[in-house]
Amino acid sequence: MRKFLLSTLISLPLFSLSPIEKIPHDAKAYFSAENGKMLASCFTIGAVIANSPMDQYLYDFYQNNIRNDHTDFLVDHWRTMGQNGAIAAYSAIALFSLGARGTKAGDFAYELLFKSGRAFAIGTIPLHTMKQLTGGSRPIYTKRSSYWKPFTLRHGVSGDTYTGAILFITLAKMVESHYLKALFYGISTLNGIGRINDGYHYPSQVFLGWMMAYAACDAVDHTDSKFNLSIGADRVAFGFEF
C-alpha cells in the first residue's frame, strides 16, 4: 500500500495543482461530524461482531458453505488489486488520461485518478490508526482471534479491502447509471471477500476496511459537489461554490 500511495500522490503534480488544492477540503469533509457519526456507527457494529463469537461463526459459515473452487479461482485472479497490482491499474489510468487529454474518456480517467488519489490522501492515516487501535489478529493465526487487543497486532481493519475498494467506489460515485453503480459497488467488495476466502481476515475486519474506503470516497464526493472543475485541452478552470 505504501508504494501504491506514494506512486499515486507523486503523479498528481504531473497534471495540475488544482485537485491537490482540494485535499484540505476533503479532509474537512472526512473529519466532519456527519462522517464521524457514520464511522462511529460502523465501528460500533464492528466491535460487537469482532468481540463476540459472531465473527468466528460468520467466518466458519463462509469457509464451510460458500468457499469453493470458483471462489478460489476468482480470488487467485483478483487479490493483487488490493496489493501491488493496484499500482499497475492506476498507472494505466494515468497514462491513458495523459494520452487522451481533451477527450471525454481522457477527462473521465483524469478525474477518476485524482478522486482516488485524494481519497487515499485523506483516508490512509486514519486507516492505519484504526488498525493499531483495534489490534485484531487473522483467522489463520489462532481461533477466536478477532477480539480487539489495542496496539498488539494490526489486522482489525483490512488494508487490502480498503486499497482494492477505493477505485471502484469512486467509479460508482462518478457514473450516473444505477446498474453501473451497482456493478462497481459490487466489484469494490471482491478484495474483501477474497481476504475472508484466503483466511487472512474476519468479516468484521473486511467490513471496517470497506467502510473506511467508502468514507474517504464519500468525503471527496462531498467536496466535489461544492467545487467546479472545468477541464480542456489547454486549460484547467477551478472554482468553489459557497
Coordinates of C-alpha atoms in Angstrom, one line a residue:
M1 CA 0.0 0.0 0.0
R2 CA 2.9 2.4 0.8
K3 CA 4.3 2.0 -2.7
F4 CA 0.9 2.5 -4.3
L5 CA 0.0 5.5 -2.3
L6 CA 3.4 7.1 -3.0
S7 CA 3.2 6.5 -6.7
T8 CA -0.3 7.9 -6.8
L9 CA 0.5 11.1 -4.9
I10 CA 3.8 11.7 -6.8
S11 CA 1.8 11.6 -10.1
L12 CA -0.5 14.4 -9.1
P13 CA 1.8 17.3 -10.0
L14 CA 2.2 15.9 -13.5
F15 CA -1.4 17.1 -14.2
S16 CA -2.4 20.1 -12.2
L17 CA -2.2 21.6 -8.8
S18 CA -6.0 22.2 -8.7
P19 CA -7.0 18.7 -7.4
I20 CA -4.3 18.8 -4.8
E21 CA -5.7 22.1 -3.5
K22 CA -8.9 20.2 -2.8
I23 CA -7.3 17.9 -0.3
P24 CA -7.7 20.2 2.7
H25 CA -11.4 20.5 1.9
D26 CA -11.6 16.7 1.5
A27 CA -10.0 16.3 5.0
K28 CA -12.6 18.7 6.4
A29 CA -15.4 16.7 4.9
Y30 CA -13.8 13.4 6.1
F31 CA -13.4 14.7 9.7
S32 CA -16.9 16.3 9.7
A33 CA -19.5 15.4 12.4
E34 CA -21.6 13.7 9.8
N35 CA -18.8 11.4 8.6
G36 CA -17.7 10.8 12.1
K37 CA -21.1 9.6 13.1
M38 CA -21.2 7.2 10.2
L39 CA -17.8 5.7 11.0
A40 CA -18.6 5.6 14.7
S41 CA -21.7 3.6 13.9
C42 CA -19.7 1.3 11.7
F43 CA -17.0 0.7 14.3
T44 CA -19.7 0.1 17.0
I45 CA -21.2 -2.6 14.7
G46 CA -17.7 -3.9 14.0
A47 CA -16.8 -4.0 17.7
V48 CA -19.9 -6.1 18.5
I49 CA -19.1 -8.6 15.8
A50 CA -15.4 -8.7 16.4
N51 CA -15.6 -9.1 20.2
S52 CA -18.2 -11.9 20.2
P53 CA -18.4 -15.4 18.7
M54 CA -20.3 -13.9 15.8
D55 CA -17.1 -13.1 13.8
Q56 CA -15.9 -16.7 14.0
Y57 CA -19.3 -18.0 13.2
L58 CA -19.6 -15.9 10.1
Y59 CA -16.1 -16.8 9.0
D60 CA -16.7 -20.5 9.5
F61 CA -20.0 -20.3 7.7
Y62 CA -18.3 -18.8 4.7
Q63 CA -15.5 -21.4 4.7
N64 CA -17.8 -24.4 5.1
N65 CA -20.8 -23.3 3.0
I66 CA -19.7 -20.7 0.4
R67 CA -16.0 -21.2 -0.4
N68 CA -15.4 -23.5 -3.4
D69 CA -13.2 -23.9 -6.4
H70 CA -15.0 -21.0 -8.1
T71 CA -14.3 -18.5 -5.3
D72 CA -10.7 -19.7 -5.1
F73 CA -10.3 -19.1 -8.8
L74 CA -11.8 -15.6 -8.6
V75 CA -9.6 -14.7 -5.6
D76 CA -6.5 -16.0 -7.4
H77 CA -7.1 -13.6 -10.3
W78 CA -8.2 -10.6 -8.2
R79 CA -6.2 -10.4 -5.0
T80 CA -3.5 -8.2 -6.4
M81 CA -6.0 -5.3 -6.8
G82 CA -5.6 -4.9 -3.0
Q83 CA -1.8 -5.1 -3.2
N84 CA 0.8 -4.2 -5.8
G85 CA -1.5 -4.9 -8.7
A86 CA -3.3 -1.7 -7.9
I87 CA -0.1 0.2 -8.9
A88 CA -0.4 -1.2 -12.4
A89 CA -4.1 -0.2 -12.6
Y90 CA -3.6 3.4 -11.5
S91 CA -0.5 3.7 -13.7
A92 CA -2.6 2.6 -16.7
I93 CA -5.3 5.1 -15.9
A94 CA -2.6 7.9 -15.5
L95 CA -1.0 7.0 -18.9
F96 CA -4.4 6.9 -20.6
S97 CA -5.5 10.2 -19.2
L98 CA -2.2 11.8 -20.4
G99 CA -2.6 10.4 -23.9
A100 CA -6.3 11.2 -24.2
R101 CA -6.4 14.7 -22.6
G102 CA -9.1 16.8 -24.1
T103 CA -11.4 13.8 -24.9
K104 CA -14.4 12.7 -22.8
A105 CA -12.7 9.4 -22.0
G106 CA -9.4 11.1 -21.1
D107 CA -11.1 13.6 -18.9
F108 CA -13.0 10.9 -17.1
A109 CA -9.8 8.9 -16.5
Y110 CA -8.2 12.1 -15.2
E111 CA -11.0 12.7 -12.8
L112 CA -11.0 9.1 -11.6
L113 CA -7.3 9.2 -10.9
F114 CA -7.4 12.3 -8.8
K115 CA -10.6 11.4 -6.9
S116 CA -9.0 8.1 -6.0
G117 CA -5.7 9.7 -5.1
R118 CA -7.4 12.3 -2.9
A119 CA -9.3 9.5 -1.2
F120 CA -6.1 7.8 -0.3
A121 CA -4.5 11.0 0.8
I122 CA -7.2 11.6 3.5
G123 CA -8.1 8.1 4.4
T124 CA -4.8 6.1 4.7
I125 CA -3.6 7.6 8.0
P126 CA -6.9 7.1 9.8
L127 CA -6.9 3.5 8.4
H128 CA -3.5 2.7 9.9
T129 CA -4.5 4.4 13.1
M130 CA -7.6 2.2 13.5
K131 CA -5.6 -0.9 12.5
Q132 CA -3.4 -0.2 15.6
L133 CA -6.3 0.7 17.9
T134 CA -8.3 -2.4 17.1
G135 CA -5.3 -4.8 17.2
G136 CA -7.2 -7.8 15.8
S137 CA -5.5 -10.9 14.5
R138 CA -6.0 -13.1 11.5
P139 CA -8.1 -16.3 11.3
I140 CA -5.1 -18.2 10.0
Y141 CA -3.2 -17.4 13.3
T142 CA -5.4 -18.5 16.1
K143 CA -9.1 -19.3 16.7
R144 CA -11.3 -16.5 18.2
S145 CA -8.6 -14.0 17.3
S146 CA -10.9 -11.3 16.0
Y147 CA -11.2 -9.9 19.6
W148 CA -9.7 -6.4 19.8
K149 CA -6.4 -6.0 21.6
P150 CA -5.2 -2.5 21.0
F151 CA -1.6 -2.0 20.0
T152 CA -0.8 -5.7 19.7
L153 CA -1.4 -6.9 16.2
R154 CA -2.8 -4.7 13.4
H155 CA -5.3 -6.7 11.4
G156 CA -8.5 -5.4 13.0
V157 CA -9.2 -3.4 9.8
S158 CA -8.4 -4.9 6.4
G159 CA -6.0 -2.7 4.5
D160 CA -6.2 -4.8 1.3
T161 CA -10.0 -4.4 1.3
Y162 CA -9.5 -0.6 1.7
T163 CA -7.0 -0.4 -1.1
G164 CA -9.0 -2.6 -3.5
A165 CA -12.3 -0.8 -2.9
I166 CA -11.4 2.9 -3.5
L167 CA -11.1 2.8 -7.3
F168 CA -14.5 1.1 -7.7
I169 CA -16.3 3.1 -5.1
T170 CA -15.0 6.2 -6.9
L171 CA -16.2 4.8 -10.2
A172 CA -19.6 4.0 -8.7
K173 CA -20.0 7.6 -7.5
M174 CA -18.9 9.0 -10.9
V175 CA -21.3 7.1 -13.1
E176 CA -25.0 8.0 -13.5
S177 CA -26.4 4.6 -14.4
H178 CA -27.8 2.8 -11.4
Y179 CA -26.8 -0.5 -13.0
L180 CA -23.2 0.6 -13.3
K181 CA -23.3 1.9 -9.8
A182 CA -24.5 -1.5 -8.5
L183 CA -21.8 -3.2 -10.6
F184 CA -18.9 -1.1 -9.4
Y185 CA -20.0 -1.2 -5.7
G186 CA -20.2 -5.0 -6.1
I187 CA -16.7 -5.2 -7.6
S188 CA -15.4 -3.0 -4.8
T189 CA -16.2 -5.8 -2.3
L190 CA -14.2 -8.5 -4.1
N191 CA -11.0 -7.9 -2.4
G192 CA -12.7 -8.1 1.0
I193 CA -14.4 -11.3 0.1
G194 CA -11.0 -12.6 -1.1
R195 CA -9.4 -11.8 2.2
I196 CA -12.1 -13.9 4.0
N197 CA -11.8 -16.6 1.4
D198 CA -8.0 -16.9 1.9
G199 CA -8.3 -16.8 5.7
Y200 CA -6.5 -13.5 6.2
H201 CA -9.4 -11.5 7.7
Y202 CA -12.6 -11.9 9.6
P203 CA -15.8 -10.5 8.3
S204 CA -15.8 -7.6 10.8
Q205 CA -12.3 -6.6 9.6
V206 CA -13.3 -6.6 5.9
F207 CA -16.5 -4.6 6.7
L208 CA -14.5 -1.9 8.5
G209 CA -11.9 -1.8 5.7
W210 CA -14.6 -1.3 3.1
M211 CA -16.4 1.3 5.2
M212 CA -13.2 3.3 5.7
A213 CA -12.7 3.3 1.9
Y214 CA -16.3 4.4 1.4
A215 CA -15.9 7.2 4.0
A216 CA -12.8 8.6 2.2
C217 CA -14.5 8.4 -1.3
D218 CA -17.7 10.0 0.1
A219 CA -15.7 12.9 1.6
V220 CA -14.1 13.5 -1.8
D221 CA -17.5 13.4 -3.5
H222 CA -18.9 15.8 -0.9
T223 CA -16.1 18.3 -1.7
D224 CA -16.7 18.0 -5.5
S225 CA -20.3 18.8 -5.0
K226 CA -19.2 22.2 -4.0
F227 CA -16.3 22.7 -6.4
N228 CA -16.4 23.3 -10.1
L229 CA -13.6 21.8 -12.2
S230 CA -13.6 22.5 -16.0
I231 CA -11.0 20.6 -17.9
G232 CA -10.0 21.3 -21.5
A233 CA -7.0 20.7 -23.8
D234 CA -5.4 24.0 -23.0
R235 CA -6.9 24.9 -19.6
V236 CA -8.0 23.8 -16.2
A237 CA -10.5 26.2 -14.6
F238 CA -11.2 25.8 -10.9
G239 CA -13.8 27.4 -8.7
F240 CA -15.7 27.0 -5.4
E241 CA -19.4 27.4 -4.8
F242 CA -20.4 28.9 -1.5

